[in-house]
């Protein structure tokens, strides 16, 4: 990334409370190494200098080179922002000329000294903790380095007074969880900025709380994330802060390359691999198989796969409790590839063709869920790992059918909810009226107009395969009364119910009707 240089964003951050206007005319900004007072005899505005135009005249446009920087006060700058399209412009008010000059010159001197200190540590093989401490002095924010599984590798300082979800977890020496951190930290979607070094690094700014640079390479090179934590959520990172963080991360990457070693924490790479599978990172089966072999998971030896998702009953359990439960679940199903995804525990299990977990394993998981307050959802075998994200969505959607206040904790199976989920998918894309058999519509209309319940009687009659005795017993009705009802229903429908395919179609329509809403018949009074 080259040597560290200030830019207009960083100077504006230092003067934040007094900045009236800012104009940034091109990406990146000028690389500022020193500051000078502008004098009329200066022939060219240099790219690497911030010129202080204080209580004096502005330079003519013809003297501006692309990439300069002008710092003006309110008495000097009276032009529109378009007049200086080749330069960044910062307009400051409420400060004396001497105060502005002191702030800018001291900022350049201090940051240059801190950057040289960090560069020296990187070149001479300083420790990771020393590098982060120097990085904190440069950026102004506490820093920590986590491995790909969010295990803490090093921190710049131990400051328990920093009220930040990530830092609080690091201080307890717990394993921070990426998804849990993001749930706490992000009031808005991620702001992805400036991919660096051919895509190996990406800067992510989590609004108001923290930012990190994530470095990922599955070929064995270092895999870490560098986090910077803001002191208060109400003071988000400025553009200059993110530039400084980029430079620190680039220096850290150089240190890792010189060290020629892979930094490892307490976590397992298998967890990261499974999270990538769940998120659909791999685009084809070859990549999946290759990544699987690196973590000891032989996809080819498992013709089919199961997904098991354990979701806690409480909204946000503590990270240390999640980790303990994950370790306990791994012992129950040791052949599974386990990970924490969000606040849930997820397992990918290779199985023989069309098989499930053994009865003993299912009983053990049932007991685990009841004891620890989890709802478990066991999927159906599927052959292609590329379909895993779709299967995850299927299983996750099923949890909405489990009422936490009424459904007991335990292990449930997807096939018990597949029909209901299919109905839900269909009624979202077309009117329910189109799903109803004409016989159902006729009887429904008659019931609505005459305050009868013939449709319920017909459903029970068809469910018991048109057996008068069994149906009468179920409805607590005399046989003769039921026979009279069935005859009346046949008159309304205009047909008998001897045909098995007709009975099935009517029951299917009635299931959709009940699924949409118990009061739905009232909405169909006008259908014929």
Short mmCIF file of C-alpha atoms in Angstrom, two decimals:
data_model
loop_
_atom_site.label_atom_id
_atom_site.label_comp_id
_atom_site.label_asym_id
_atom_site.label_seq_id
_atom_site.Cartn_x
_atom_site.Cartn_y
_atom_site.Cartn_z
CA UNK A 1 0.00 0.00 0.00
CA UNK A 2 3.04 2.30 0.20
CA UNK A 3 4.04 4.67 2.96
CA UNK A 4 1.39 6.18 5.17
CA UNK A 5 0.13 9.62 4.09
CA UNK A 6 -2.66 11.79 5.35
CA UNK A 7 -5.49 12.89 3.09
CA UNK A 8 -8.20 15.52 3.27
CA UNK A 9 -10.63 13.13 4.96
CA UNK A 10 -8.27 12.62 7.92
CA UNK A 11 -7.65 16.35 8.32
CA UNK A 12 -11.40 16.99 8.22
CA UNK A 13 -11.91 14.34 10.93
CA UNK A 14 -9.38 16.14 13.15
CA UNK A 15 -11.24 19.43 12.63
CA UNK A 16 -14.67 17.79 12.70
CA UNK A 17 -16.46 20.15 15.08
CA UNK A 18 -15.48 23.21 13.05
CA UNK A 19 -15.82 22.01 9.45
CA UNK A 20 -18.48 23.96 7.56
CA UNK A 21 -18.07 22.50 4.07
CA UNK A 22 -16.12 19.68 2.41
CA UNK A 23 -15.51 19.04 -1.28
CA UNK A 24 -13.85 15.79 -2.35
CA UNK A 25 -13.46 15.78 -6.10
CA UNK A 26 -11.80 12.44 -6.77
CA UNK A 27 -11.45 9.07 -5.08
CA UNK A 28 -8.61 8.53 -2.65
CA UNK A 29 -7.69 12.16 -2.09
CA UNK A 30 -4.28 13.78 -2.06
CA UNK A 31 -1.38 12.03 -0.31
CA UNK A 32 -0.48 14.80 2.15
CA UNK A 33 2.99 14.78 3.69
CA UNK A 34 3.30 18.41 4.85
CA UNK A 35 1.38 21.70 5.18
CA UNK A 36 2.26 25.24 4.15
CA UNK A 37 0.65 28.68 4.33
CA UNK A 38 -0.37 29.78 0.86
CA UNK A 39 1.48 32.78 -0.50
CA UNK A 40 0.65 34.55 -3.79
CA UNK A 41 4.14 33.86 -5.15
CA UNK A 42 3.66 30.08 -4.98
CA UNK A 43 3.52 29.03 -8.61
CA UNK A 44 2.00 25.54 -8.34
CA UNK A 45 -0.21 23.83 -5.75
CA UNK A 46 1.59 20.53 -5.16
CA UNK A 47 -0.22 17.25 -4.76
CA UNK A 48 1.49 16.20 -1.50
CA UNK A 49 0.88 19.45 0.39
CA UNK A 50 -2.11 20.89 2.24
CA UNK A 51 -2.11 24.65 1.63
CA UNK A 52 -3.63 26.78 4.39
CA UNK A 53 -5.47 29.66 2.73
CA UNK A 54 -6.31 31.62 5.86
CA UNK A 55 -7.48 35.22 5.80
CA UNK A 56 -5.87 35.70 2.42
CA UNK A 57 -6.45 35.06 -1.22
CA UNK A 58 -7.13 31.74 -2.94
CA UNK A 59 -4.77 30.45 -5.64
CA UNK A 60 -5.80 30.95 -9.26
CA UNK A 61 -7.36 27.89 -10.82
CA UNK A 62 -4.61 27.67 -13.45
CA UNK A 63 -2.04 26.98 -10.70
CA UNK A 64 -3.88 23.90 -9.37
CA UNK A 65 -2.54 20.44 -10.12
CA UNK A 66 -4.78 17.42 -9.81
CA UNK A 67 -4.75 16.14 -6.25
CA UNK A 68 -4.00 19.26 -4.23
CA UNK A 69 -5.69 20.19 -0.97
CA UNK A 70 -6.87 23.63 0.19
CA UNK A 71 -7.83 24.40 3.79
CA UNK A 72 -9.72 27.69 4.12
CA UNK A 73 -11.64 29.56 6.77
CA UNK A 74 -15.04 31.16 6.27
CA UNK A 75 -13.56 34.59 5.55
CA UNK A 76 -11.44 33.28 2.67
CA UNK A 77 -13.53 30.76 0.78
CA UNK A 78 -16.41 32.33 -1.08
CA UNK A 79 -16.36 30.32 -4.28
CA UNK A 80 -18.62 27.39 -5.20
CA UNK A 81 -17.26 23.87 -4.84
CA UNK A 82 -17.06 23.39 -8.60
CA UNK A 83 -14.52 26.18 -8.93
CA UNK A 84 -11.72 23.96 -7.62
CA UNK A 85 -12.53 20.64 -9.23
CA UNK A 86 -8.90 19.46 -9.19
CA UNK A 87 -8.48 19.89 -5.41
CA UNK A 88 -10.06 18.72 -2.20
CA UNK A 89 -11.35 21.70 -0.24
CA UNK A 90 -12.08 21.96 3.51
CA UNK A 91 -13.77 25.09 4.84
CA UNK A 92 -13.35 25.65 8.60
CA UNK A 93 -15.14 28.19 10.78
CA UNK A 94 -14.83 29.28 14.41
CA UNK A 95 -11.07 28.77 14.67
CA UNK A 96 -8.26 31.27 14.39
CA UNK A 97 -5.75 30.96 11.59
CA UNK A 98 -3.03 30.04 14.10
CA UNK A 99 -5.18 27.32 15.65
CA UNK A 100 -5.96 25.73 12.27
CA UNK A 101 -2.28 25.81 11.30
CA UNK A 102 -1.23 24.19 14.58
CA UNK A 103 -3.84 21.43 14.34
CA UNK A 104 -2.91 20.49 10.77
CA UNK A 105 0.87 20.65 11.23
CA UNK A 106 0.81 18.73 14.53
CA UNK A 107 -1.50 16.10 13.00
CA UNK A 108 0.90 15.52 10.11
CA UNK A 109 3.92 15.34 12.40
CA UNK A 110 2.26 13.03 14.93
CA UNK A 111 0.77 10.63 12.39
CA UNK A 112 4.01 10.46 10.40
CA UNK A 113 5.94 9.57 13.56
CA UNK A 114 3.39 6.90 14.55
CA UNK A 115 3.42 5.44 11.04
CA UNK A 116 7.23 5.20 11.05
CA UNK A 117 7.06 3.40 14.40
CA UNK A 118 4.60 0.85 13.00
CA UNK A 119 6.65 0.34 9.82
CA UNK A 120 9.76 -0.29 11.91
CA UNK A 121 8.00 -2.95 13.98
CA UNK A 122 6.78 -4.69 10.83
CA UNK A 123 10.20 -4.66 9.15
CA UNK A 124 12.11 -5.80 12.24
CA UNK A 125 9.69 -8.56 13.25
CA UNK A 126 7.94 -7.04 16.25
CA UNK A 127 5.29 -9.04 18.06
CA UNK A 128 1.66 -8.99 16.98
CA UNK A 129 0.68 -7.20 20.22
CA UNK A 130 3.29 -4.48 19.64
CA UNK A 131 2.06 -3.94 16.09
CA UNK A 132 -1.54 -3.58 17.27
CA UNK A 133 -0.51 -1.16 20.02
CA UNK A 134 1.26 1.01 17.43
CA UNK A 135 -1.79 0.70 15.19
CA UNK A 136 -4.06 1.94 17.99
CA UNK A 137 -1.86 5.00 18.49
CA UNK A 138 -2.09 5.73 14.77
CA UNK A 139 -5.83 5.09 14.30
CA UNK A 140 -7.06 6.20 17.70
CA UNK A 141 -9.23 3.11 18.22
CA UNK A 142 -8.65 -0.16 20.12
CA UNK A 143 -7.68 -2.99 17.77
CA UNK A 144 -7.85 -6.76 17.97
CA UNK A 145 -6.97 -9.58 15.58
CA UNK A 146 -9.20 -12.63 15.33
CA UNK A 147 -8.65 -15.81 13.39
CA UNK A 148 -11.13 -17.02 10.82
CA UNK A 149 -13.22 -18.69 13.55
CA UNK A 150 -13.23 -15.48 15.60
CA UNK A 151 -10.76 -16.74 18.20
CA UNK A 152 -8.77 -13.86 19.72
CA UNK A 153 -5.14 -13.82 18.61
CA UNK A 154 -4.05 -10.44 19.99
CA UNK A 155 -5.45 -7.13 21.27
CA UNK A 156 -3.89 -3.67 21.36
CA UNK A 157 -4.94 -2.97 24.97
CA UNK A 158 -7.11 -4.27 27.76
CA UNK A 159 -9.72 -1.59 28.39
CA UNK A 160 -12.73 -3.02 30.21
CA UNK A 161 -14.44 0.38 30.21
CA UNK A 162 -15.02 0.17 26.46
CA UNK A 163 -18.75 -0.62 26.19
CA UNK A 164 -18.67 -2.56 22.95
CA UNK A 165 -20.14 -6.07 22.34
CA UNK A 166 -16.99 -7.41 20.66
CA UNK A 167 -14.62 -5.91 23.19
CA UNK A 168 -16.70 -7.15 26.11
CA UNK A 169 -16.40 -10.70 24.77
CA UNK A 170 -12.65 -10.37 24.17
CA UNK A 171 -12.11 -9.13 27.74
CA UNK A 172 -13.80 -12.27 29.08
CA UNK A 173 -11.53 -14.41 26.89
CA UNK A 174 -14.63 -15.89 25.28
CA UNK A 175 -14.73 -16.75 21.62
CA UNK A 176 -16.50 -13.89 19.80
CA UNK A 177 -19.04 -15.03 17.24
CA UNK A 178 -19.19 -13.08 14.00
CA UNK A 179 -22.95 -13.40 13.54
CA UNK A 180 -23.67 -12.57 17.18
CA UNK A 181 -21.41 -9.51 16.98
CA UNK A 182 -23.14 -8.28 13.84
CA UNK A 183 -26.57 -8.78 15.41
CA UNK A 184 -25.49 -6.44 18.21
CA UNK A 185 -23.62 -3.95 16.09
CA UNK A 186 -25.37 -3.29 12.83
CA UNK A 187 -28.46 -1.10 12.69
CA UNK A 188 -28.03 -0.98 8.90
CA UNK A 189 -26.73 -3.36 6.21
CA UNK A 190 -22.99 -3.63 5.69
CA UNK A 191 -21.24 -0.92 3.80
CA UNK A 192 -18.67 -2.75 1.68
CA UNK A 193 -15.82 -0.47 0.68
CA UNK A 194 -12.62 -0.56 -1.32
CA UNK A 195 -11.51 -4.17 -1.92
CA UNK A 196 -7.73 -4.28 -1.53
CA UNK A 197 -4.91 -6.51 -2.79
CA UNK A 198 -6.74 -8.36 -5.58
CA UNK A 199 -9.73 -9.21 -3.42
CA UNK A 200 -7.89 -10.75 -0.45
CA UNK A 201 -9.08 -7.97 1.87
CA UNK A 202 -12.37 -6.15 2.26
CA UNK A 203 -13.12 -3.29 4.60
CA UNK A 204 -16.49 -3.52 6.32
CA UNK A 205 -17.82 -0.56 8.28
CA UNK A 206 -20.49 -1.47 10.82
CA UNK A 207 -22.37 1.74 11.36
CA UNK A 208 -21.55 3.45 14.63
CA UNK A 209 -19.70 0.65 16.38
CA UNK A 210 -16.84 -1.06 14.61
CA UNK A 211 -15.03 -1.80 11.39
CA UNK A 212 -12.90 -4.70 10.30
CA UNK A 213 -10.69 -5.82 7.48
CA UNK A 214 -11.14 -9.47 6.63
CA UNK A 215 -8.39 -11.46 4.90
CA UNK A 216 -9.31 -14.87 3.52
CA UNK A 217 -7.31 -17.38 1.53
CA UNK A 218 -8.15 -21.08 1.60
CA UNK A 219 -4.79 -22.04 0.11
CA UNK A 220 -3.01 -22.00 3.47
CA UNK A 221 -1.95 -18.38 3.75
CA UNK A 222 -2.91 -16.35 6.85
CA UNK A 223 -6.63 -16.01 7.44
CA UNK A 224 -7.55 -13.32 9.96
CA UNK A 225 -9.74 -10.30 10.54
CA UNK A 226 -8.57 -7.01 12.04
CA UNK A 227 -11.20 -5.20 14.10
CA UNK A 228 -11.29 -1.58 15.25
CA UNK A 229 -13.88 -0.67 17.88
CA UNK A 230 -15.42 2.78 18.29
CA UNK A 231 -15.73 4.19 21.78
CA UNK A 232 -19.37 5.17 21.33
CA UNK A 233 -22.05 4.09 18.91
CA UNK A 234 -23.02 7.72 18.39
CA UNK A 235 -19.56 8.50 16.93
CA UNK A 236 -19.20 6.40 13.76
CA UNK A 237 -15.97 6.01 11.85
CA UNK A 238 -15.00 8.85 9.55
CA UNK A 239 -13.56 8.39 6.10
CA UNK A 240 -10.09 9.26 7.42
CA UNK A 241 -10.36 6.61 10.14
CA UNK A 242 -11.13 3.95 7.54
CA UNK A 243 -8.16 5.04 5.42
CA UNK A 244 -5.85 4.69 8.44
CA UNK A 245 -7.32 1.28 9.21
CA UNK A 246 -6.67 0.15 5.63
CA UNK A 247 -3.03 1.14 5.95
CA UNK A 248 -2.60 -0.65 9.32
CA UNK A 249 -4.17 -3.79 7.82
CA UNK A 250 -1.83 -3.64 4.83
CA UNK A 251 1.18 -3.39 7.16
CA UNK A 252 -0.17 -6.28 9.21
CA UNK A 253 -0.45 -8.36 6.06
CA UNK A 254 3.20 -7.60 5.27
CA UNK A 255 4.16 -8.76 8.77
CA UNK A 256 2.26 -12.01 8.25
CA UNK A 257 4.01 -12.65 4.94
CA UNK A 258 7.41 -12.04 6.53
CA UNK A 259 6.54 -14.34 9.45
CA UNK A 260 5.59 -17.12 6.95
CA UNK A 261 3.36 -18.79 9.49
CA UNK A 262 -0.34 -19.41 9.80
CA UNK A 263 -1.81 -17.85 12.92
CA UNK A 264 -4.16 -20.30 14.58
CA UNK A 265 -6.54 -19.90 17.48
CA UNK A 266 -8.57 -22.34 19.52
CA UNK A 267 -11.20 -22.76 16.79
CA UNK A 268 -11.42 -25.31 14.00
CA UNK A 269 -11.32 -24.47 10.29
CA UNK A 270 -14.14 -26.97 9.77
CA UNK A 271 -16.50 -24.48 11.38
CA UNK A 272 -15.54 -21.77 8.88
CA UNK A 273 -15.90 -24.27 6.05
CA UNK A 274 -19.44 -25.15 7.07
CA UNK A 275 -20.42 -21.49 7.42
CA UNK A 276 -19.17 -20.92 3.86
CA UNK A 277 -21.28 -23.88 2.72
CA UNK A 278 -24.36 -22.48 4.50
CA UNK A 279 -23.86 -19.07 2.92
CA UNK A 280 -23.38 -20.49 -0.58
CA UNK A 281 -19.81 -19.22 -1.02
CA UNK A 282 -18.77 -22.15 -3.24
CA UNK A 283 -20.03 -21.98 -6.80
CA UNK A 284 -19.57 -25.58 -7.94
CA UNK A 285 -19.18 -29.13 -6.63
CA UNK A 286 -15.43 -29.19 -7.33
CA UNK A 287 -14.78 -26.26 -5.01
CA UNK A 288 -16.94 -27.85 -2.32
CA UNK A 289 -15.13 -31.17 -2.56
CA UNK A 290 -11.72 -29.47 -2.53
CA UNK A 291 -12.55 -27.42 0.55
CA UNK A 292 -14.03 -30.49 2.22
CA UNK A 293 -10.82 -32.46 1.79
CA UNK A 294 -8.83 -29.64 3.42
CA UNK A 295 -10.86 -30.00 6.62
CA UNK A 296 -11.03 -33.78 6.57
CA UNK A 297 -14.60 -34.07 5.25
CA UNK A 298 -14.90 -36.51 2.35
CA UNK A 299 -17.91 -35.46 0.30
CA UNK A 300 -17.52 -38.39 -2.10
CA UNK A 301 -17.76 -40.93 0.73
CA UNK A 302 -21.13 -39.45 1.76
CA UNK A 303 -23.59 -39.94 -1.12
CA UNK A 304 -26.21 -37.85 0.70
CA UNK A 305 -26.29 -35.28 3.45
CA UNK A 306 -28.46 -34.20 6.37
CA UNK A 307 -28.75 -30.76 7.91
CA UNK A 308 -29.61 -30.41 11.57
CA UNK A 309 -30.43 -26.98 13.01
CA UNK A 310 -30.78 -26.37 16.75
CA UNK A 311 -32.37 -23.01 17.54
CA UNK A 312 -32.42 -21.70 21.13
CA UNK A 313 -35.70 -20.70 22.70
CA UNK A 314 -34.26 -17.44 24.05
CA UNK A 315 -33.47 -14.62 21.65
CA UNK A 316 -29.76 -14.06 22.29
CA UNK A 317 -27.95 -16.57 24.50
CA UNK A 318 -24.49 -15.70 25.75
CA UNK A 319 -21.62 -16.61 23.40
CA UNK A 320 -19.94 -18.80 26.04
CA UNK A 321 -23.19 -20.75 26.52
CA UNK A 322 -23.46 -21.26 22.75
CA UNK A 323 -19.93 -22.64 22.62
CA UNK A 324 -20.56 -25.05 25.52
CA UNK A 325 -23.73 -26.31 23.83
CA UNK A 326 -21.90 -26.68 20.53
CA UNK A 327 -19.24 -28.86 22.14
CA UNK A 328 -21.93 -30.98 23.82
CA UNK A 329 -23.79 -31.42 20.51
CA UNK A 330 -20.56 -32.46 18.77
CA UNK A 331 -20.23 -35.32 21.24
CA UNK A 332 -23.78 -36.48 20.54
CA UNK A 333 -23.27 -36.52 16.73
CA UNK A 334 -19.49 -36.80 16.27
CA UNK A 335 -19.75 -37.63 12.55
CA UNK A 336 -21.31 -34.22 11.87
CA UNK A 337 -19.55 -31.03 10.78
CA UNK A 338 -20.76 -28.48 13.37
CA UNK A 339 -20.75 -24.68 13.44
CA UNK A 340 -22.41 -21.75 15.13
CA UNK A 341 -24.42 -19.78 12.59
CA UNK A 342 -26.16 -16.76 14.07
CA UNK A 343 -27.51 -17.95 17.41
CA UNK A 344 -28.19 -21.46 16.11
CA UNK A 345 -26.13 -24.63 16.07
CA UNK A 346 -25.93 -26.24 12.64
CA UNK A 347 -24.59 -29.67 11.67
CA UNK A 348 -23.86 -31.11 8.23
CA UNK A 349 -23.94 -34.91 8.41
CA UNK A 350 -22.92 -37.35 5.69
CA UNK A 351 -25.28 -40.32 5.54
CA UNK A 352 -25.92 -43.40 3.48
CA UNK A 353 -28.51 -43.16 0.74
CA UNK A 354 -31.92 -41.98 2.02
CA UNK A 355 -31.04 -42.59 5.68
CA UNK A 356 -31.53 -40.58 8.86
CA UNK A 357 -29.76 -40.49 12.19
CA UNK A 358 -30.00 -43.63 14.28
CA UNK A 359 -32.79 -43.94 16.82
CA UNK A 360 -30.33 -43.67 19.71
CA UNK A 361 -28.83 -40.44 18.29
CA UNK A 362 -32.27 -38.94 17.80
CA UNK A 363 -33.25 -39.80 21.37
CA UNK A 364 -30.03 -38.23 22.65
CA UNK A 365 -30.67 -35.05 20.65
CA UNK A 366 -34.26 -34.96 21.88
CA UNK A 367 -33.00 -35.07 25.47
CA UNK A 368 -30.35 -32.43 24.72
CA UNK A 369 -32.95 -30.03 23.28
CA UNK A 370 -35.29 -30.45 26.24
CA UNK A 371 -32.49 -29.98 28.76
CA UNK A 372 -30.89 -26.93 27.13
CA UNK A 373 -33.94 -25.15 25.71
CA UNK A 374 -33.55 -25.81 21.97
CA UNK A 375 -35.91 -26.48 19.10
CA UNK A 376 -34.22 -28.94 16.75
CA UNK A 377 -35.15 -29.36 13.07
CA UNK A 378 -33.76 -32.41 11.25
CA UNK A 379 -33.79 -32.22 7.47
CA UNK A 380 -34.37 -34.79 4.76
CA UNK A 381 -31.36 -36.35 2.94
CA UNK A 382 -30.19 -34.39 -0.12
CA UNK A 383 -27.38 -35.30 -2.56
CA UNK A 384 -25.71 -32.00 -3.59
CA UNK A 385 -23.93 -29.70 -1.15
CA UNK A 386 -24.52 -26.81 -3.55
CA UNK A 387 -28.19 -27.06 -2.50
CA UNK A 388 -27.32 -26.53 1.17
CA UNK A 389 -28.36 -22.82 1.34
CA UNK A 390 -31.80 -23.75 -0.03
CA UNK A 391 -32.17 -26.56 2.51
CA UNK A 392 -31.15 -24.18 5.30
CA UNK A 393 -33.92 -21.80 4.27
CA UNK A 394 -36.41 -24.67 4.21
CA UNK A 395 -35.53 -25.79 7.72
CA UNK A 396 -35.32 -22.26 9.10
CA UNK A 397 -38.78 -21.40 7.74
CA UNK A 398 -40.22 -24.35 9.65
CA UNK A 399 -39.35 -22.73 12.99
CA UNK A 400 -42.15 -20.19 12.42
CA UNK A 401 -44.62 -23.08 12.85
CA UNK A 402 -43.23 -23.81 16.34
CA UNK A 403 -44.84 -21.52 18.92
CA UNK A 404 -42.21 -20.93 21.65
CA UNK A 405 -44.97 -20.39 24.22
CA UNK A 406 -46.83 -23.62 23.46
CA UNK A 407 -44.49 -25.99 21.59
CA UNK A 408 -42.23 -28.01 23.90
CA UNK A 409 -38.49 -28.07 23.28
CA UNK A 410 -37.38 -31.11 21.35
CA UNK A 411 -36.31 -32.58 18.01
CA UNK A 412 -38.67 -32.19 15.04
CA UNK A 413 -38.49 -33.46 11.46
CA UNK A 414 -38.85 -31.41 8.31
CA UNK A 415 -41.16 -33.94 6.66
CA UNK A 416 -43.78 -33.13 9.31
CA UNK A 417 -43.91 -29.53 8.02
CA UNK A 418 -43.20 -30.01 4.32
CA UNK A 419 -46.90 -30.03 3.30
CA UNK A 420 -47.68 -26.91 5.34
CA UNK A 421 -44.64 -25.13 3.92
CA UNK A 422 -45.68 -26.10 0.37
CA UNK A 423 -49.15 -24.68 0.97
CA UNK A 424 -47.65 -21.47 2.27
CA UNK A 425 -45.51 -21.13 -0.85
CA UNK A 426 -48.48 -21.67 -3.18
CA UNK A 427 -50.92 -19.28 -1.48
CA UNK A 428 -48.30 -16.52 -1.63
CA UNK A 429 -48.24 -16.56 -5.43
CA UNK A 430 -51.92 -17.05 -6.36
CA UNK A 431 -55.43 -16.41 -4.93
CA UNK A 432 -56.77 -19.17 -2.70
CA UNK A 433 -60.01 -19.27 -4.70
CA UNK A 434 -58.13 -20.84 -7.61
CA UNK A 435 -57.09 -23.75 -5.38
CA UNK A 436 -60.63 -24.76 -4.37
CA UNK A 437 -62.52 -27.56 -6.08
CA UNK A 438 -65.94 -26.47 -7.46
CA UNK A 439 -67.72 -28.82 -5.03
CA UNK A 440 -66.05 -27.10 -2.10
CA UNK A 441 -67.04 -23.68 -3.43
CA UNK A 442 -70.71 -24.72 -3.82
CA UNK A 443 -70.98 -26.19 -0.32
CA UNK A 444 -69.08 -23.26 1.18
CA UNK A 445 -71.53 -20.82 -0.44
CA UNK A 446 -74.52 -22.82 0.84
CA UNK A 447 -73.10 -22.91 4.39
CA UNK A 448 -72.52 -19.16 4.32
CA UNK A 449 -76.04 -18.35 3.12
CA UNK A 450 -77.91 -20.87 5.36
CA UNK A 451 -75.73 -20.94 8.50
CA UNK A 452 -75.03 -24.69 8.13
CA UNK A 453 -71.85 -26.72 8.61
CA UNK A 454 -72.12 -29.18 5.73
CA UNK A 455 -68.50 -28.64 4.66
CA UNK A 456 -67.22 -29.88 8.05
CA UNK A 457 -69.54 -32.89 7.82
CA UNK A 458 -68.27 -33.68 4.32
CA UNK A 459 -64.64 -33.46 5.42
CA UNK A 460 -65.18 -35.98 8.23
CA UNK A 461 -67.21 -38.25 5.95
CA UNK A 462 -64.47 -38.32 3.31
CA UNK A 463 -61.71 -38.72 5.91
CA UNK A 464 -63.40 -41.94 7.12
CA UNK A 465 -63.65 -43.19 3.53
CA UNK A 466 -67.40 -42.61 3.32
CA UNK A 467 -68.07 -45.08 6.14
CA UNK A 468 -71.40 -44.02 7.71
CA UNK A 469 -70.84 -45.88 10.98
CA UNK A 470 -67.36 -44.51 11.69
CA UNK A 471 -68.33 -40.98 10.62
CA UNK A 472 -71.47 -40.96 12.79
CA UNK A 473 -69.41 -42.14 15.78
CA UNK A 474 -66.84 -39.39 15.19
CA UNK A 475 -69.52 -36.67 14.86
CA UNK A 476 -71.65 -38.06 17.74
CA UNK A 477 -74.58 -38.21 15.31
CA UNK A 478 -77.27 -40.83 14.61
CA UNK A 479 -76.74 -42.90 11.43
CA UNK A 480 -80.06 -41.84 9.93
CA UNK A 481 -79.36 -38.18 10.57
CA UNK A 482 -75.95 -38.50 8.93
CA UNK A 483 -77.37 -40.33 5.92
CA UNK A 484 -79.90 -37.52 5.47
CA UNK A 485 -77.07 -34.97 5.65
CA UNK A 486 -74.93 -36.80 3.13
CA UNK A 487 -77.87 -37.00 0.69
CA UNK A 488 -78.42 -33.25 1.07
CA UNK A 489 -74.73 -32.55 0.50
CA UNK A 490 -74.78 -34.66 -2.69
CA UNK A 491 -77.77 -32.63 -3.92
CA UNK A 492 -75.90 -29.38 -3.32
CA UNK A 493 -72.69 -30.69 -4.93
CA UNK A 494 -74.55 -32.33 -7.83
CA UNK A 495 -72.49 -35.53 -7.55
CA UNK A 496 -71.76 -38.54 -5.37
CA UNK A 497 -68.46 -39.21 -3.63
CA UNK A 498 -67.71 -42.74 -4.78
CA UNK A 499 -64.77 -41.62 -6.93
CA UNK A 500 -61.53 -41.78 -4.89
CA UNK A 501 -59.79 -39.05 -6.95
CA UNK A 502 -62.71 -36.66 -6.29
CA UNK A 503 -62.54 -37.34 -2.56
CA UNK A 504 -58.81 -36.62 -2.56
CA UNK A 505 -59.24 -33.33 -4.48
CA UNK A 506 -61.95 -32.13 -2.08
CA UNK A 507 -59.86 -32.93 1.01
CA UNK A 508 -56.86 -31.21 -0.57
CA UNK A 509 -58.89 -28.03 -1.22
CA UNK A 510 -60.26 -28.09 2.29
CA UNK A 511 -56.73 -28.31 3.70
CA UNK A 512 -55.75 -25.14 1.83
CA UNK A 513 -58.87 -23.40 3.06
CA UNK A 514 -58.12 -24.19 6.70
CA UNK A 515 -54.45 -23.33 6.28
CA UNK A 516 -55.11 -19.77 5.11
CA UNK A 517 -57.38 -18.80 7.99
CA UNK A 518 -60.04 -20.30 10.21
CA UNK A 519 -62.42 -17.46 9.28
CA UNK A 520 -61.65 -17.61 5.59
CA UNK A 521 -65.10 -18.92 4.50
CA UNK A 522 -66.60 -15.55 5.42
CA UNK A 523 -64.45 -13.97 2.71
CA UNK A 524 -65.85 -16.22 -0.03
CA UNK A 525 -69.55 -15.45 0.21
CA UNK A 526 -69.68 -14.18 -3.36
CA UNK A 527 -67.92 -17.08 -5.09
CA UNK A 528 -70.08 -19.46 -7.07
#
